[in-house]
Amino acid sequence: MTTMPTVPTVTQAQRRQYVDEGWFVLERALSDDQLALLRGVADYAVTSADAQMDAEGVDALGLTTRGKRYFSSMIYRDRPELRAFLFSDLMAEVCRATLGEEAYLFWEQYVIKAGDPDTTFAWHQDSGYVHENHAPYLTCWIALDDITLDNGPVYLLPYSRSGIRSYIRHVRDDRVNDQVCYFGSDPGMPVLVPAGSVVAFSSVVIHRSGPNLTDRLRRVYLAQYSGEVITTADGSEPWGSFEPFLHEGRVVADR
């Protein structure tokens, strides 16, 4: 008989930390099946990005650089099996604890770094890649491999260290297309977690990631949710996905 995996509970202390500092971690939150699913589609994400660059005759596209770092977004539209995770009870638990009773899927993407010293990602807010006219949304940074100091961890500046709780203007680094919002000396707090962990943080938390200095891929899956339908800056159409996930606290998405 198949048993359903136990869904971790976001504690009151973690809820408070999200409000006060903008982040918390659920270690080893994914089931074995969920981790296997996300790892299985990771190869497809890289292959798709390479194919897109091949078609355009380039080795860099957006934030992606061939053989170094890959940002492959909205893969779930091609691989609908990801819906089972994106709209899972685990993600519902995290969304309720951070966004409340209403939630929409906003964006999803793989962030995969090959072993290369030129795979850093600059200080930014996730909101810096959207625009300033939206409420902060939720980023779930999901480790598909054990995260160490050597393979490119995420570094956070919690609210108490940055003093920032809202959108700030970013400057584009034309060399790698990164948006940058912090030029100070604080190195940030590395988040070192085992595979299957969820690092949940607000879209206005300033963060960066280091280079992957190992000979193995560092694979991360990003699932992002909002409490409202985020639109383009002029308000004319939705930005990204706008699939309803939670309504009055209940899962309403097709899984």
One Martini backbone bead per residue (centre of mass of N, CA, C, O) as a GRO file, in nm:
protein
  255
    1MET     BB    1   0.096   0.036   0.023
    2THR     BB    2   0.058   0.369  -0.031
    3THR     BB    3   0.221   0.645   0.115
    4MET     BB    4   0.214   0.952   0.228
    5PRO     BB    5   0.397   1.209   0.275
    6THR     BB    6   0.528   1.400   0.511
    7VAL     BB    7   0.447   1.724   0.599
    8PRO     BB    8   0.594   1.985   0.682
    9THR     BB    9   0.598   2.224   0.939
   10VAL     BB   10   0.547   2.552   0.989
   11THR     BB   11   0.651   2.734   1.229
   12GLN     BB   12   0.615   3.002   1.429
   13ALA     BB   13   0.914   3.080   1.419
   14GLN     BB   14   0.931   3.085   1.108
   15ARG     BB   15   0.715   3.294   1.058
   16ARG     BB   16   0.857   3.518   1.219
   17GLN     BB   17   1.120   3.520   1.054
   18TYR     BB   18   0.990   3.610   0.792
   19VAL     BB   19   0.893   3.883   0.899
   20ASP     BB   20   1.173   3.986   1.033
   21GLU     BB   21   1.394   3.854   0.790
   22GLY     BB   22   1.270   3.692   0.514
   23TRP     BB   23   1.332   3.386   0.632
   24PHE     BB   24   1.361   3.019   0.579
   25VAL     BB   25   1.406   2.665   0.674
   26LEU     BB   26   1.352   2.338   0.515
   27GLU     BB   27   1.477   2.047   0.596
   28ARG     BB   28   1.423   1.781   0.416
   29ALA     BB   29   1.121   1.820   0.274
   30LEU     BB   30   1.150   1.625   0.057
   31SER     BB   31   1.077   1.367  -0.105
   32ASP     BB   32   1.208   1.125  -0.292
   33ASP     BB   33   1.016   1.170  -0.533
   34GLN     BB   34   1.048   1.477  -0.560
   35LEU     BB   35   1.353   1.479  -0.605
   36ALA     BB   36   1.352   1.297  -0.855
   37LEU     BB   37   1.180   1.475  -1.034
   38LEU     BB   38   1.359   1.734  -1.038
   39ARG     BB   39   1.614   1.594  -1.139
   40GLY     BB   40   1.500   1.473  -1.405
   41VAL     BB   41   1.437   1.768  -1.538
   42ALA     BB   42   1.715   1.909  -1.543
   43ASP     BB   43   1.828   1.800  -1.809
   44TYR     BB   44   1.611   1.930  -1.987
   45ALA     BB   45   1.680   2.224  -1.920
   46VAL     BB   46   1.962   2.221  -2.049
   47THR     BB   47   1.888   2.117  -2.332
   48SER     BB   48   1.693   2.351  -2.400
   49ALA     BB   49   1.896   2.582  -2.375
   50ASP     BB   50   2.095   2.481  -2.590
   51ALA     BB   51   1.890   2.478  -2.824
   52GLN     BB   52   1.827   2.781  -2.818
   53MET     BB   53   2.118   2.873  -2.875
   54ASP     BB   54   2.153   2.724  -3.138
   55ALA     BB   55   1.917   2.868  -3.292
   56GLU     BB   56   2.074   3.164  -3.234
   57GLY     BB   57   2.394   3.146  -3.233
   58VAL     BB   58   2.469   3.118  -2.916
   59ASP     BB   59   2.629   3.129  -2.567
   60ALA     BB   60   2.419   3.357  -2.478
   61LEU     BB   61   2.108   3.394  -2.272
   62GLY     BB   62   2.069   3.617  -2.080
   63LEU     BB   63   2.169   3.440  -1.791
   64THR     BB   64   2.288   3.240  -1.987
   65THR     BB   65   2.579   3.009  -1.999
   66ARG     BB   66   2.740   2.795  -2.163
   67GLY     BB   67   2.863   2.555  -1.935
   68LYS     BB   68   2.785   2.725  -1.657
   69ARG     BB   69   2.486   2.872  -1.665
   70TYR     BB   70   2.131   2.807  -1.581
   71PHE     BB   71   1.813   2.961  -1.693
   72SER     BB   72   1.514   2.769  -1.673
   73SER     BB   73   1.193   2.854  -1.773
   74MET     BB   74   0.880   2.723  -1.766
   75ILE     BB   75   0.894   2.397  -1.779
   76TYR     BB   76   0.601   2.300  -1.698
   77ARG     BB   77   0.478   2.337  -1.987
   78ASP     BB   78   0.643   2.076  -2.092
   79ARG     BB   79   0.640   1.944  -1.779
   80PRO     BB   80   0.359   1.857  -1.608
   81GLU     BB   81   0.478   1.686  -1.366
   82LEU     BB   82   0.551   1.944  -1.192
   83ARG     BB   83   0.273   2.001  -1.065
   84ALA     BB   84   0.292   1.802  -0.826
   85PHE     BB   85   0.485   2.007  -0.683
   86LEU     BB   86   0.385   2.305  -0.716
   87PHE     BB   87   0.086   2.179  -0.592
   88SER     BB   88   0.162   2.087  -0.322
   89ASP     BB   89   0.143   2.048   0.015
   90LEU     BB   90   0.413   2.180   0.070
   91MET     BB   91   0.365   2.449  -0.085
   92ALA     BB   92   0.110   2.520   0.070
   93GLU     BB   93   0.242   2.551   0.348
   94VAL     BB   94   0.436   2.781   0.269
   95CYS     BB   95   0.226   2.983   0.159
   96ARG     BB   96   0.052   3.015   0.413
   97ALA     BB   97   0.299   3.116   0.597
   98THR     BB   98   0.352   3.381   0.394
   99LEU     BB   99   0.082   3.474   0.218
  100GLY     BB  100  -0.167   3.287   0.283
  101GLU     BB  101  -0.490   3.210   0.140
  102GLU     BB  102  -0.354   3.337  -0.120
  103ALA     BB  103  -0.235   3.184  -0.436
  104TYR     BB  104   0.016   3.204  -0.696
  105LEU     BB  105   0.170   3.120  -0.968
  106PHE     BB  106   0.452   3.291  -1.107
  107TRP     BB  107   0.728   3.109  -1.106
  108GLU     BB  108   0.975   2.895  -1.282
  109GLN     BB  109   1.314   2.748  -1.221
  110TYR     BB  110   1.626   2.665  -1.325
  111VAL     BB  111   1.948   2.657  -1.138
  112ILE     BB  112   2.252   2.581  -1.309
  113LYS     BB  113   2.586   2.478  -1.211
  114ALA     BB  114   2.884   2.452  -1.321
  115GLY     BB  115   3.219   2.386  -1.315
  116ASP     BB  116   3.295   2.731  -1.248
  117PRO     BB  117   3.422   3.043  -1.157
  118ASP     BB  118   3.193   3.182  -1.367
  119THR     BB  119   2.904   3.142  -1.152
  120THR     BB  120   2.804   3.386  -1.048
  121PHE     BB  121   2.562   3.592  -0.856
  122ALA     BB  122   2.436   3.883  -0.801
  123TRP     BB  123   2.321   4.123  -0.622
  124HIS     BB  124   1.968   4.082  -0.532
  125GLN     BB  125   1.637   4.103  -0.617
  126ASP     BB  126   1.375   3.949  -0.748
  127SER     BB  127   1.216   4.216  -0.799
  128GLY     BB  128   1.443   4.335  -0.995
  129TYR     BB  129   1.311   4.145  -1.241
  130VAL     BB  130   1.067   4.330  -1.254
  131HIS     BB  131   0.910   4.556  -1.046
  132GLU     BB  132   0.775   4.798  -0.813
  133ASN     BB  133   0.449   4.717  -0.874
  134HIS     BB  134   0.455   4.505  -0.610
  135ALA     BB  135   0.416   4.260  -0.409
  136PRO     BB  136   0.576   4.060  -0.233
  137TYR     BB  137   0.718   3.751  -0.292
  138LEU     BB  138   0.785   3.400  -0.325
  139THR     BB  139   1.082   3.209  -0.261
  140CYS     BB  140   1.181   2.873  -0.359
  141TRP     BB  141   1.489   2.733  -0.270
  142ILE     BB  142   1.580   2.422  -0.419
  143ALA     BB  143   1.773   2.161  -0.326
  144LEU     BB  144   1.929   1.896  -0.533
  145ASP     BB  145   2.186   1.943  -0.366
  146ASP     BB  146   2.437   1.966  -0.178
  147ILE     BB  147   2.524   2.255   0.006
  148THR     BB  148   2.822   2.440  -0.030
  149LEU     BB  149   3.090   2.653  -0.039
  150ASP     BB  150   3.189   2.525  -0.333
  151ASN     BB  151   2.887   2.514  -0.512
  152GLY     BB  152   2.695   2.775  -0.472
  153PRO     BB  153   2.562   2.943  -0.259
  154VAL     BB  154   2.337   3.115  -0.087
  155TYR     BB  155   2.330   3.465  -0.004
  156LEU     BB  156   2.214   3.652   0.270
  157LEU     BB  157   2.024   3.962   0.358
  158PRO     BB  158   1.878   4.027   0.607
  159TYR     BB  159   1.702   4.278   0.731
  160SER     BB  160   1.909   4.338   0.974
  161ARG     BB  161   2.153   4.383   0.758
  162SER     BB  162   2.022   4.579   0.530
  163GLY     BB  163   1.749   4.756   0.596
  164ILE     BB  164   1.562   4.599   0.383
  165ARG     BB  165   1.187   4.575   0.269
  166SER     BB  166   1.215   4.683  -0.032
  167TYR     BB  167   1.228   4.806  -0.321
  168ILE     BB  168   1.516   4.845  -0.537
  169ARG     BB  169   1.733   4.967  -0.739
  170HIS     BB  170   1.889   4.859  -1.041
  171VAL     BB  171   2.193   4.743  -1.204
  172ARG     BB  172   2.332   4.659  -1.499
  173ASP     BB  173   2.536   4.391  -1.602
  174ASP     BB  174   2.651   4.362  -1.925
  175ARG     BB  175   2.830   4.106  -1.916
  176VAL     BB  176   2.581   3.907  -1.764
  177ASN     BB  177   2.287   4.053  -1.700
  178ASP     BB  178   2.287   4.147  -1.422
  179GLN     BB  179   2.127   4.250  -1.139
  180VAL     BB  180   2.216   4.530  -0.919
  181CYS     BB  181   2.189   4.646  -0.548
  182TYR     BB  182   2.482   4.575  -0.417
  183PHE     BB  183   2.813   4.740  -0.286
  184GLY     BB  184   2.905   4.622  -0.034
  185SER     BB  185   3.084   4.432   0.236
  186ASP     BB  186   2.877   4.228   0.285
  187PRO     BB  187   2.881   3.875   0.231
  188GLY     BB  188   2.685   3.724   0.384
  189MET     BB  189   2.470   3.434   0.431
  190PRO     BB  190   2.525   3.115   0.416
  191VAL     BB  191   2.328   2.842   0.276
  192LEU     BB  192   2.359   2.521   0.424
  193VAL     BB  193   2.218   2.238   0.256
  194PRO     BB  194   2.046   1.973   0.194
  195ALA     BB  195   1.899   1.784  -0.001
  196GLY     BB  196   1.554   1.886  -0.009
  197SER     BB  197   1.560   2.182   0.054
  198VAL     BB  198   1.394   2.487   0.177
  199VAL     BB  199   1.438   2.823   0.074
  200ALA     BB  200   1.261   3.086   0.218
  201PHE     BB  201   1.194   3.403   0.045
  202SER     BB  202   1.177   3.717  -0.020
  203SER     BB  203   1.182   3.934  -0.301
  204VAL     BB  204   1.344   4.162  -0.099
  205VAL     BB  205   1.580   3.987  -0.056
  206ILE     BB  206   1.909   4.003  -0.044
  207HIS     BB  207   2.110   3.825  -0.297
  208ARG     BB  208   2.342   3.555  -0.369
  209SER     BB  209   2.595   3.364  -0.558
  210GLY     BB  210   2.832   3.142  -0.590
  211PRO     BB  211   3.065   2.948  -0.708
  212ASN     BB  212   3.145   2.653  -0.886
  213LEU     BB  213   3.434   2.450  -0.766
  214THR     BB  214   3.347   2.191  -0.886
  215ASP     BB  215   3.279   1.871  -1.078
  216ARG     BB  216   2.972   1.947  -1.025
  217LEU     BB  217   2.658   1.998  -1.019
  218ARG     BB  218   2.438   2.275  -0.931
  219ARG     BB  219   2.104   2.220  -0.822
  220VAL     BB  220   1.816   2.434  -0.875
  221TYR     BB  221   1.480   2.507  -0.765
  222LEU     BB  222   1.234   2.750  -0.860
  223ALA     BB  223   0.955   2.859  -0.660
  224GLN     BB  224   0.697   3.103  -0.732
  225TYR     BB  225   0.483   3.319  -0.528
  226SER     BB  226   0.166   3.491  -0.504
  227GLY     BB  227  -0.101   3.701  -0.367
  228GLU     BB  228  -0.110   3.798  -0.668
  229VAL     BB  229  -0.151   3.935  -0.974
  230ILE     BB  230   0.113   3.992  -1.170
  231THR     BB  231   0.203   4.260  -1.363
  232THR     BB  232   0.285   4.465  -1.566
  233ALA     BB  233   0.382   4.787  -1.535
  234ASP     BB  234   0.108   4.882  -1.704
  235GLY     BB  235  -0.127   4.654  -1.642
  236SER     BB  236  -0.209   4.480  -1.914
  237GLU     BB  237  -0.061   4.208  -1.800
  238PRO     BB  238   0.056   3.930  -1.709
  239TRP     BB  239   0.325   3.802  -1.520
  240GLY     BB  240   0.371   3.519  -1.619
  241SER     BB  241   0.210   3.347  -1.408
  242PHE     BB  242  -0.163   3.288  -1.296
  243GLU     BB  243  -0.214   3.044  -1.120
  244PRO     BB  244  -0.418   2.911  -0.912
  245PHE     BB  245  -0.371   2.765  -0.579
  246LEU     BB  246  -0.504   2.944  -0.350
  247HIS     BB  247  -0.833   2.938  -0.176
  248GLU     BB  248  -0.900   2.985   0.133
  249GLY     BB  249  -0.650   2.761   0.173
  250ARG     BB  250  -0.716   2.602  -0.083
  251VAL     BB  251  -0.664   2.377  -0.324
  252VAL     BB  252  -0.721   2.465  -0.692
  253ALA     BB  253  -0.526   2.310  -0.845
  254ASP     BB  254  -0.406   2.122  -1.104
  255ARG     BB  255  -0.213   1.811  -1.046
   0.00000   0.00000   0.00000
